[in-house]
JSON list of C-alpha atoms and ligand atoms in Angstrom, two decimals:
[
{"chain": "A", "resi": 5, "resn": "MET", "atom": "CA", "xyz": [146.93, -80.10, 182.05]},
{"chain": "A", "resi": 6, "resn": "LEU", "atom": "CA", "xyz": [148.38, -81.07, 185.43]},
{"chain": "A", "resi": 7, "resn": "SER", "atom": "CA", "xyz": [149.66, -84.59, 186.02]},
{"chain": "A", "resi": 8, "resn": "ARG", "atom": "CA", "xyz": [147.83, -86.64, 188.65]},
{"chain": "A", "resi": 9, "resn": "GLU", "atom": "CA", "xyz": [150.77, -86.23, 191.06]},
{"chain": "A", "resi": 10, "resn": "SER", "atom": "CA", "xyz": [150.86, -82.43, 190.68]},
{"chain": "A", "resi": 11, "resn": "ARG", "atom": "CA", "xyz": [147.07, -82.16, 191.01]},
{"chain": "A", "resi": 12, "resn": "ARG", "atom": "CA", "xyz": [147.06, -84.17, 194.23]},
{"chain": "A", "resi": 13, "resn": "MET", "atom": "CA", "xyz": [149.90, -82.10, 195.70]},
{"chain": "A", "resi": 14, "resn": "ALA", "atom": "CA", "xyz": [148.16, -78.85, 194.68]},
{"chain": "A", "resi": 15, "resn": "GLY", "atom": "CA", "xyz": [144.99, -80.04, 196.42]},
{"chain": "A", "resi": 16, "resn": "LEU", "atom": "CA", "xyz": [146.95, -80.88, 199.55]},
{"chain": "A", "resi": 17, "resn": "LEU", "atom": "CA", "xyz": [148.66, -77.48, 199.55]},
{"chain": "A", "resi": 18, "resn": "LEU", "atom": "CA", "xyz": [145.33, -75.67, 199.21]},
{"chain": "A", "resi": 19, "resn": "VAL", "atom": "CA", "xyz": [143.99, -77.65, 202.18]},
{"chain": "A", "resi": 20, "resn": "ILE", "atom": "CA", "xyz": [147.11, -76.71, 204.20]},
{"chain": "A", "resi": 21, "resn": "LEU", "atom": "CA", "xyz": [146.95, -73.00, 203.22]},
{"chain": "A", "resi": 22, "resn": "PRO", "atom": "CA", "xyz": [144.22, -72.17, 205.81]},
{"chain": "A", "resi": 23, "resn": "THR", "atom": "CA", "xyz": [146.84, -72.87, 208.52]},
{"chain": "A", "resi": 24, "resn": "VAL", "atom": "CA", "xyz": [148.56, -69.68, 207.27]},
{"chain": "A", "resi": 25, "resn": "VAL", "atom": "CA", "xyz": [145.28, -67.83, 207.71]},
{"chain": "A", "resi": 26, "resn": "PHE", "atom": "CA", "xyz": [145.05, -69.28, 211.22]},
{"chain": "A", "resi": 27, "resn": "GLY", "atom": "CA", "xyz": [148.65, -68.09, 211.85]},
{"chain": "A", "resi": 28, "resn": "GLY", "atom": "CA", "xyz": [147.80, -64.62, 210.54]},
{"chain": "A", "resi": 29, "resn": "VAL", "atom": "CA", "xyz": [144.74, -64.36, 212.78]},
{"chain": "A", "resi": 30, "resn": "SER", "atom": "CA", "xyz": [146.89, -65.56, 215.71]},
{"chain": "A", "resi": 31, "resn": "VAL", "atom": "CA", "xyz": [149.66, -62.97, 215.22]},
{"chain": "A", "resi": 32, "resn": "LEU", "atom": "CA", "xyz": [147.04, -60.26, 214.70]},
{"chain": "A", "resi": 33, "resn": "THR", "atom": "CA", "xyz": [145.36, -61.26, 217.99]},
{"chain": "A", "resi": 34, "resn": "LEU", "atom": "CA", "xyz": [148.73, -61.29, 219.79]},
{"chain": "A", "resi": 35, "resn": "LEU", "atom": "CA", "xyz": [149.61, -57.84, 218.40]},
{"chain": "A", "resi": 36, "resn": "ILE", "atom": "CA", "xyz": [146.30, -56.35, 219.51]},
{"chain": "A", "resi": 37, "resn": "HIS", "atom": "CA", "xyz": [145.48, -58.17, 222.74]},
{"chain": "A", "resi": 38, "resn": "ASP", "atom": "CA", "xyz": [148.80, -59.29, 224.24]},
{"chain": "A", "resi": 39, "resn": "PRO", "atom": "CA", "xyz": [150.96, -56.31, 225.27]},
{"chain": "A", "resi": 40, "resn": "ASP", "atom": "CA", "xyz": [153.82, -58.69, 226.26]},
{"chain": "A", "resi": 41, "resn": "TYR", "atom": "CA", "xyz": [154.07, -59.96, 222.66]},
{"chain": "A", "resi": 42, "resn": "MET", "atom": "CA", "xyz": [155.63, -56.69, 221.44]},
{"chain": "A", "resi": 43, "resn": "ASP", "atom": "CA", "xyz": [158.16, -56.74, 224.31]},
{"chain": "A", "resi": 44, "resn": "ASN", "atom": "CA", "xyz": [160.13, -59.54, 222.68]},
{"chain": "A", "resi": 45, "resn": "ALA", "atom": "CA", "xyz": [161.28, -58.10, 219.34]},
{"chain": "A", "resi": 46, "resn": "LEU", "atom": "CA", "xyz": [163.18, -61.23, 218.30]},
{"chain": "A", "resi": 47, "resn": "ARG", "atom": "CA", "xyz": [160.12, -63.44, 218.83]},
{"chain": "A", "resi": 48, "resn": "GLN", "atom": "CA", "xyz": [157.86, -61.01, 217.01]},
{"chain": "A", "resi": 49, "resn": "ASP", "atom": "CA", "xyz": [160.27, -60.82, 214.06]},
{"chain": "A", "resi": 50, "resn": "LEU", "atom": "CA", "xyz": [160.68, -64.59, 213.80]},
{"chain": "A", "resi": 51, "resn": "TRP", "atom": "CA", "xyz": [156.95, -65.31, 214.15]},
{"chain": "A", "resi": 52, "resn": "ARG", "atom": "CA", "xyz": [156.17, -62.69, 211.51]},
{"chain": "A", "resi": 53, "resn": "ALA", "atom": "CA", "xyz": [158.78, -64.36, 209.30]},
{"chain": "A", "resi": 54, "resn": "GLY", "atom": "CA", "xyz": [157.21, -67.77, 210.07]},
{"chain": "A", "resi": 55, "resn": "HIS", "atom": "CA", "xyz": [153.76, -66.62, 208.98]},
{"chain": "A", "resi": 56, "resn": "ALA", "atom": "CA", "xyz": [155.10, -64.75, 205.94]},
{"chain": "A", "resi": 57, "resn": "HIS", "atom": "CA", "xyz": [157.32, -67.57, 204.66]},
{"chain": "A", "resi": 58, "resn": "ALA", "atom": "CA", "xyz": [154.64, -70.20, 205.17]},
{"chain": "A", "resi": 59, "resn": "GLY", "atom": "CA", "xyz": [152.23, -68.20, 203.00]},
{"chain": "A", "resi": 60, "resn": "VAL", "atom": "CA", "xyz": [154.66, -67.11, 200.33]},
{"chain": "A", "resi": 61, "resn": "LEU", "atom": "CA", "xyz": [156.35, -70.51, 199.99]},
{"chain": "A", "resi": 62, "resn": "LEU", "atom": "CA", "xyz": [153.02, -72.36, 199.76]},
{"chain": "A", "resi": 63, "resn": "VAL", "atom": "CA", "xyz": [151.97, -70.02, 196.95]},
{"chain": "A", "resi": 64, "resn": "LEU", "atom": "CA", "xyz": [155.40, -70.52, 195.30]},
{"chain": "A", "resi": 65, "resn": "SER", "atom": "CA", "xyz": [154.87, -74.30, 195.61]},
{"chain": "A", "resi": 66, "resn": "LEU", "atom": "CA", "xyz": [151.56, -74.00, 193.76]},
{"chain": "A", "resi": 67, "resn": "VAL", "atom": "CA", "xyz": [153.29, -72.00, 191.02]},
{"chain": "A", "resi": 68, "resn": "ALA", "atom": "CA", "xyz": [156.07, -74.61, 190.76]},
{"chain": "A", "resi": 69, "resn": "LEU", "atom": "CA", "xyz": [153.48, -77.38, 190.27]},
{"chain": "A", "resi": 70, "resn": "ARG", "atom": "CA", "xyz": [152.19, -75.58, 187.18]},
{"chain": "A", "resi": 71, "resn": "TYR", "atom": "CA", "xyz": [155.70, -75.77, 185.70]},
{"chain": "A", "resi": 72, "resn": "VAL", "atom": "CA", "xyz": [157.12, -79.11, 186.78]},
{"chain": "A", "resi": 73, "resn": "ASP", "atom": "CA", "xyz": [155.00, -81.13, 184.33]},
{"chain": "A", "resi": 74, "resn": "GLU", "atom": "CA", "xyz": [156.31, -78.91, 181.49]},
{"chain": "A", "resi": 75, "resn": "THR", "atom": "CA", "xyz": [159.90, -80.08, 182.03]},
{"chain": "A", "resi": 76, "resn": "ASN", "atom": "CA", "xyz": [161.43, -83.22, 180.62]},
{"chain": "A", "resi": 77, "resn": "LEU", "atom": "CA", "xyz": [163.04, -84.10, 183.93]},
{"chain": "A", "resi": 78, "resn": "SER", "atom": "CA", "xyz": [163.03, -87.77, 184.95]},
{"chain": "A", "resi": 79, "resn": "ASN", "atom": "CA", "xyz": [160.06, -88.88, 187.06]},
{"chain": "A", "resi": 80, "resn": "ARG", "atom": "CA", "xyz": [162.39, -89.05, 190.07]},
{"chain": "A", "resi": 81, "resn": "LEU", "atom": "CA", "xyz": [163.49, -85.42, 189.62]},
{"chain": "A", "resi": 82, "resn": "LYS", "atom": "CA", "xyz": [159.90, -84.28, 189.06]},
{"chain": "A", "resi": 83, "resn": "TRP", "atom": "CA", "xyz": [159.00, -86.03, 192.32]},
{"chain": "A", "resi": 84, "resn": "PHE", "atom": "CA", "xyz": [161.91, -84.23, 194.01]},
{"chain": "A", "resi": 85, "resn": "VAL", "atom": "CA", "xyz": [160.70, -80.80, 192.81]},
{"chain": "A", "resi": 86, "resn": "ARG", "atom": "CA", "xyz": [157.10, -81.57, 193.90]},
{"chain": "A", "resi": 87, "resn": "GLU", "atom": "CA", "xyz": [158.31, -82.52, 197.38]},
{"chain": "A", "resi": 88, "resn": "ALA", "atom": "CA", "xyz": [161.24, -80.13, 197.92]},
{"chain": "A", "resi": 89, "resn": "ILE", "atom": "CA", "xyz": [159.58, -76.74, 197.46]},
{"chain": "A", "resi": 90, "resn": "PRO", "atom": "CA", "xyz": [156.52, -77.55, 199.65]},
{"chain": "A", "resi": 91, "resn": "SER", "atom": "CA", "xyz": [158.88, -79.11, 202.26]},
{"chain": "A", "resi": 92, "resn": "SER", "atom": "CA", "xyz": [160.65, -75.77, 202.56]},
{"chain": "A", "resi": 93, "resn": "ALA", "atom": "CA", "xyz": [157.23, -74.17, 203.23]},
{"chain": "A", "resi": 94, "resn": "ILE", "atom": "CA", "xyz": [157.03, -76.42, 206.31]},
{"chain": "A", "resi": 95, "resn": "LEU", "atom": "CA", "xyz": [160.68, -76.40, 207.42]},
{"chain": "A", "resi": 96, "resn": "LEU", "atom": "CA", "xyz": [161.30, -72.63, 207.40]},
{"chain": "A", "resi": 97, "resn": "PRO", "atom": "CA", "xyz": [158.17, -71.71, 209.42]},
{"chain": "A", "resi": 98, "resn": "MET", "atom": "CA", "xyz": [158.81, -74.58, 211.86]},
{"chain": "A", "resi": 99, "resn": "GLY", "atom": "CA", "xyz": [162.30, -73.21, 212.45]},
{"chain": "A", "resi": 100, "resn": "PHE", "atom": "CA", "xyz": [161.01, -69.67, 212.93]},
{"chain": "A", "resi": 101, "resn": "PHE", "atom": "CA", "xyz": [158.09, -70.57, 215.23]},
{"chain": "A", "resi": 102, "resn": "LEU", "atom": "CA", "xyz": [159.56, -73.39, 217.32]},
{"chain": "A", "resi": 103, "resn": "SER", "atom": "CA", "xyz": [162.94, -71.72, 217.93]},
{"chain": "A", "resi": 104, "resn": "VAL", "atom": "CA", "xyz": [161.33, -68.97, 220.05]},
{"chain": "A", "resi": 105, "resn": "LEU", "atom": "CA", "xyz": [158.25, -70.65, 221.56]},
{"chain": "A", "resi": 106, "resn": "SER", "atom": "CA", "xyz": [158.89, -69.16, 225.00]},
{"chain": "A", "resi": 107, "resn": "PRO", "atom": "CA", "xyz": [157.75, -65.52, 225.40]},
{"chain": "A", "resi": 108, "resn": "HIS", "atom": "CA", "xyz": [161.03, -64.93, 227.27]},
{"chain": "A", "resi": 109, "resn": "ALA", "atom": "CA", "xyz": [163.35, -66.43, 224.64]},
{"chain": "A", "resi": 110, "resn": "THR", "atom": "CA", "xyz": [166.32, -64.14, 224.05]},
{"chain": "A", "resi": 111, "resn": "ASP", "atom": "CA", "xyz": [168.00, -66.43, 221.48]},
{"chain": "A", "resi": 112, "resn": "PRO", "atom": "CA", "xyz": [166.54, -68.95, 219.07]},
{"chain": "A", "resi": 113, "resn": "ASN", "atom": "CA", "xyz": [167.03, -72.58, 220.17]},
{"chain": "A", "resi": 114, "resn": "ALA", "atom": "CA", "xyz": [168.34, -75.37, 217.92]},
{"chain": "A", "resi": 115, "resn": "PHE", "atom": "CA", "xyz": [165.03, -75.56, 215.98]},
{"chain": "A", "resi": 116, "resn": "ILE", "atom": "CA", "xyz": [166.33, -72.56, 214.01]},
{"chain": "A", "resi": 117, "resn": "TYR", "atom": "CA", "xyz": [168.55, -75.00, 212.05]},
{"chain": "A", "resi": 118, "resn": "LEU", "atom": "CA", "xyz": [165.32, -76.24, 210.39]},
{"chain": "A", "resi": 119, "resn": "ALA", "atom": "CA", "xyz": [165.18, -72.84, 208.66]},
{"chain": "A", "resi": 120, "resn": "TYR", "atom": "CA", "xyz": [168.68, -73.36, 207.20]},
{"chain": "A", "resi": 121, "resn": "LEU", "atom": "CA", "xyz": [167.74, -76.89, 206.16]},
{"chain": "A", "resi": 122, "resn": "GLY", "atom": "CA", "xyz": [164.60, -75.48, 204.53]},
{"chain": "A", "resi": 123, "resn": "ALA", "atom": "CA", "xyz": [166.72, -72.95, 202.65]},
{"chain": "A", "resi": 124, "resn": "VAL", "atom": "CA", "xyz": [168.96, -75.70, 201.23]},
{"chain": "A", "resi": 125, "resn": "VAL", "atom": "CA", "xyz": [165.95, -77.84, 200.21]},
{"chain": "A", "resi": 126, "resn": "LEU", "atom": "CA", "xyz": [164.25, -74.80, 198.63]},
{"chain": "A", "resi": 127, "resn": "VAL", "atom": "CA", "xyz": [167.32, -73.82, 196.59]},
{"chain": "A", "resi": 128, "resn": "ALA", "atom": "CA", "xyz": [167.77, -77.43, 195.39]},
{"chain": "A", "resi": 129, "resn": "GLY", "atom": "CA", "xyz": [164.11, -77.67, 194.31]},
{"chain": "A", "resi": 130, "resn": "LEU", "atom": "CA", "xyz": [164.20, -74.31, 192.53]},
{"chain": "A", "resi": 131, "resn": "LEU", "atom": "CA", "xyz": [167.46, -75.08, 190.69]},
{"chain": "A", "resi": 132, "resn": "VAL", "atom": "CA", "xyz": [166.27, -78.49, 189.49]},
{"chain": "A", "resi": 133, "resn": "LEU", "atom": "CA", "xyz": [162.96, -77.00, 188.29]},
{"chain": "A", "resi": 134, "resn": "GLY", "atom": "CA", "xyz": [164.66, -74.04, 186.61]},
{"chain": "A", "resi": 135, "resn": "ILE", "atom": "CA", "xyz": [167.29, -76.17, 184.86]},
{"chain": "A", "resi": 136, "resn": "GLY", "atom": "CA", "xyz": [164.56, -78.62, 183.81]},
{"chain": "A", "resi": 137, "resn": "LEU", "atom": "CA", "xyz": [162.61, -75.80, 182.14]},
{"chain": "A", "resi": 138, "resn": "ILE", "atom": "CA", "xyz": [165.70, -74.33, 180.42]},
{"chain": "A", "resi": 139, "resn": "ARG", "atom": "CA", "xyz": [166.83, -77.73, 179.12]},
{"chain": "A", "resi": 140, "resn": "LYS", "atom": "CA", "xyz": [163.41, -78.41, 177.63]},
{"chain": "A", "resi": 141, "resn": "ASP", "atom": "CA", "xyz": [163.92, -75.53, 175.20]},
{"chain": "A", "resi": 142, "resn": "SER", "atom": "CA", "xyz": [167.53, -76.26, 174.30]},
{"chain": "A", "resi": 143, "resn": "PRO", "atom": "CA", "xyz": [168.05, -77.74, 170.79]},
{"chain": "A", "resi": 144, "resn": "GLN", "atom": "CA", "xyz": [170.07, -80.70, 172.14]},
{"chain": "A", "resi": 145, "resn": "THR", "atom": "CA", "xyz": [167.18, -82.04, 174.18]},
{"chain": "A", "resi": 146, "resn": "ALA", "atom": "CA", "xyz": [164.30, -81.02, 171.90]},
{"chain": "B", "resi": 30, "resn": "LIG", "atom": "C1", "xyz": [147.49, -66.95, 202.40]},
{"chain": "B", "resi": 30, "resn": "LIG", "atom": "C2", "xyz": [147.24, -65.95, 203.23]},
{"chain": "B", "resi": 30, "resn": "LIG", "atom": "C3", "xyz": [148.31, -65.00, 203.76]},
{"chain": "B", "resi": 30, "resn": "LIG", "atom": "C4", "xyz": [149.53, -64.71, 203.26]},
{"chain": "B", "resi": 30, "resn": "LIG", "atom": "C5", "xyz": [150.22, -65.26, 202.01]},
{"chain": "B", "resi": 30, "resn": "LIG", "atom": "C6", "xyz": [150.13, -63.72, 204.18]},
{"chain": "B", "resi": 30, "resn": "LIG", "atom": "C7", "xyz": [151.39, -63.17, 204.04]},
{"chain": "B", "resi": 30, "resn": "LIG", "atom": "C8", "xyz": [151.99, -62.29, 204.91]},
{"chain": "B", "resi": 30, "resn": "LIG", "atom": "C9", "xyz": [153.28, -61.70, 204.76]},
{"chain": "B", "resi": 30, "resn": "LIG", "atom": "C10", "xyz": [154.20, -61.88, 203.56]},
{"chain": "B", "resi": 30, "resn": "LIG", "atom": "C11", "xyz": [153.52, -60.93, 205.85]},
{"chain": "B", "resi": 30, "resn": "LIG", "atom": "C12", "xyz": [154.79, -60.14, 206.18]},
{"chain": "B", "resi": 30, "resn": "LIG", "atom": "C13", "xyz": [154.63, -58.68, 205.86]},
{"chain": "B", "resi": 30, "resn": "LIG", "atom": "C14", "xyz": [155.85, -57.90, 206.29]},
{"chain": "B", "resi": 30, "resn": "LIG", "atom": "O1", "xyz": [156.21, -57.88, 207.47]},
{"chain": "B", "resi": 30, "resn": "LIG", "atom": "O2", "xyz": [156.49, -57.27, 205.43]},
{"chain": "B", "resi": 30, "resn": "LIG", "atom": "C15", "xyz": [152.37, -61.01, 206.69]},
{"chain": "B", "resi": 30, "resn": "LIG", "atom": "C16", "xyz": [152.24, -60.35, 207.89]},
{"chain": "B", "resi": 30, "resn": "LIG", "atom": "C17", "xyz": [151.09, -60.33, 208.63]},
{"chain": "B", "resi": 30, "resn": "LIG", "atom": "N1", "xyz": [149.91, -61.00, 208.36]},
{"chain": "B", "resi": 30, "resn": "LIG", "atom": "FE1", "xyz": [149.59, -62.27, 206.82]},
{"chain": "B", "resi": 30, "resn": "LIG", "atom": "N2", "xyz": [149.23, -63.45, 205.17]},
{"chain": "B", "resi": 30, "resn": "LIG", "atom": "C18", "xyz": [148.10, -64.20, 204.95]},
{"chain": "B", "resi": 30, "resn": "LIG", "atom": "C19", "xyz": [146.96, -64.18, 205.72]},
{"chain": "B", "resi": 30, "resn": "LIG", "atom": "C20", "xyz": [146.76, -63.41, 206.85]},
{"chain": "B", "resi": 30, "resn": "LIG", "atom": "C21", "xyz": [145.51, -63.30, 207.62]},
{"chain": "B", "resi": 30, "resn": "LIG", "atom": "C22", "xyz": [144.20, -64.01, 207.24]},
{"chain": "B", "resi": 30, "resn": "LIG", "atom": "C23", "xyz": [145.75, -62.44, 208.66]},
{"chain": "B", "resi": 30, "resn": "LIG", "atom": "C24", "xyz": [144.83, -61.95, 209.74]},
{"chain": "B", "resi": 30, "resn": "LIG", "atom": "C25", "xyz": [143.53, -61.90, 209.67]},
{"chain": "B", "resi": 30, "resn": "LIG", "atom": "C26", "xyz": [147.12, -62.00, 208.55]},
{"chain": "B", "resi": 30, "resn": "LIG", "atom": "C27", "xyz": [147.73, -61.15, 209.44]},
{"chain": "B", "resi": 30, "resn": "LIG", "atom": "C28", "xyz": [149.01, -60.69, 209.34]},
{"chain": "B", "resi": 30, "resn": "LIG", "atom": "C29", "xyz": [149.63, -59.79, 210.32]},
{"chain": "B", "resi": 30, "resn": "LIG", "atom": "C30", "xyz": [148.95, -59.21, 211.55]},
{"chain": "B", "resi": 30, "resn": "LIG", "atom": "C31", "xyz": [150.94, -59.57, 209.87]},
{"chain": "B", "resi": 30, "resn": "LIG", "atom": "C32", "xyz": [152.00, -58.70, 210.56]},
{"chain": "B", "resi": 30, "resn": "LIG", "atom": "C33", "xyz": [152.64, -59.49, 211.68]},
{"chain": "B", "resi": 30, "resn": "LIG", "atom": "C34", "xyz": [153.66, -58.67, 212.47]},
{"chain": "B", "resi": 30, "resn": "LIG", "atom": "O3", "xyz": [154.08, -57.60, 212.01]},
{"chain": "B", "resi": 30, "resn": "LIG", "atom": "O4", "xyz": [154.07, -59.14, 213.55]},
{"chain": "B", "resi": 30, "resn": "LIG", "atom": "N3", "xyz": [147.70, -62.62, 207.46]},
{"chain": "B", "resi": 30, "resn": "LIG", "atom": "N4", "xyz": [151.44, -61.85, 206.09]}
]
């Protein structure tokens, strides 16, 4: 049974997930109808990565919510896990999309640092969740 906090976050994530569908439809439309889109390989790669990471990390966030209530982490650390992994699902795509907004961008702008920040937040959330699950089973904490 999910805690109230996890259930609310899961609901929010499911409401946000259609934005990934919107992104997928957008890149598909660009690929098919905008010949200039394929001319900028860096932009195409980063926008594909933006769409892909948004989808995969939102699904990973939903998976994490199933586990976080099973840990015996403090409420503060459970809150951190519930916020950190979904935050990375926002930060990485923002970095990928916003760093090459211009069709003529040859280098990503400073927004790309959001992707690195997202990576740090993601790793922190995953480690806390993983350690919380392992500690739950250890004899010392049982
Ligand atoms: C939750 C829903 C979705 C998830 C999790 C998802 C995930 C992904 C992933 C992981 C990739 C990268 C594949 C790769 O390059 O190896 C991708 C690419 C792509 N997706 Fe989605 N996708 C979703 C929905 C959609 C929808 C609804 C559409 C269009 C109707 C779409 C269109 C595309 C296109 C066209 C690409 C290739 C983009 C390119 O190569 O530039 N996606 N998606």
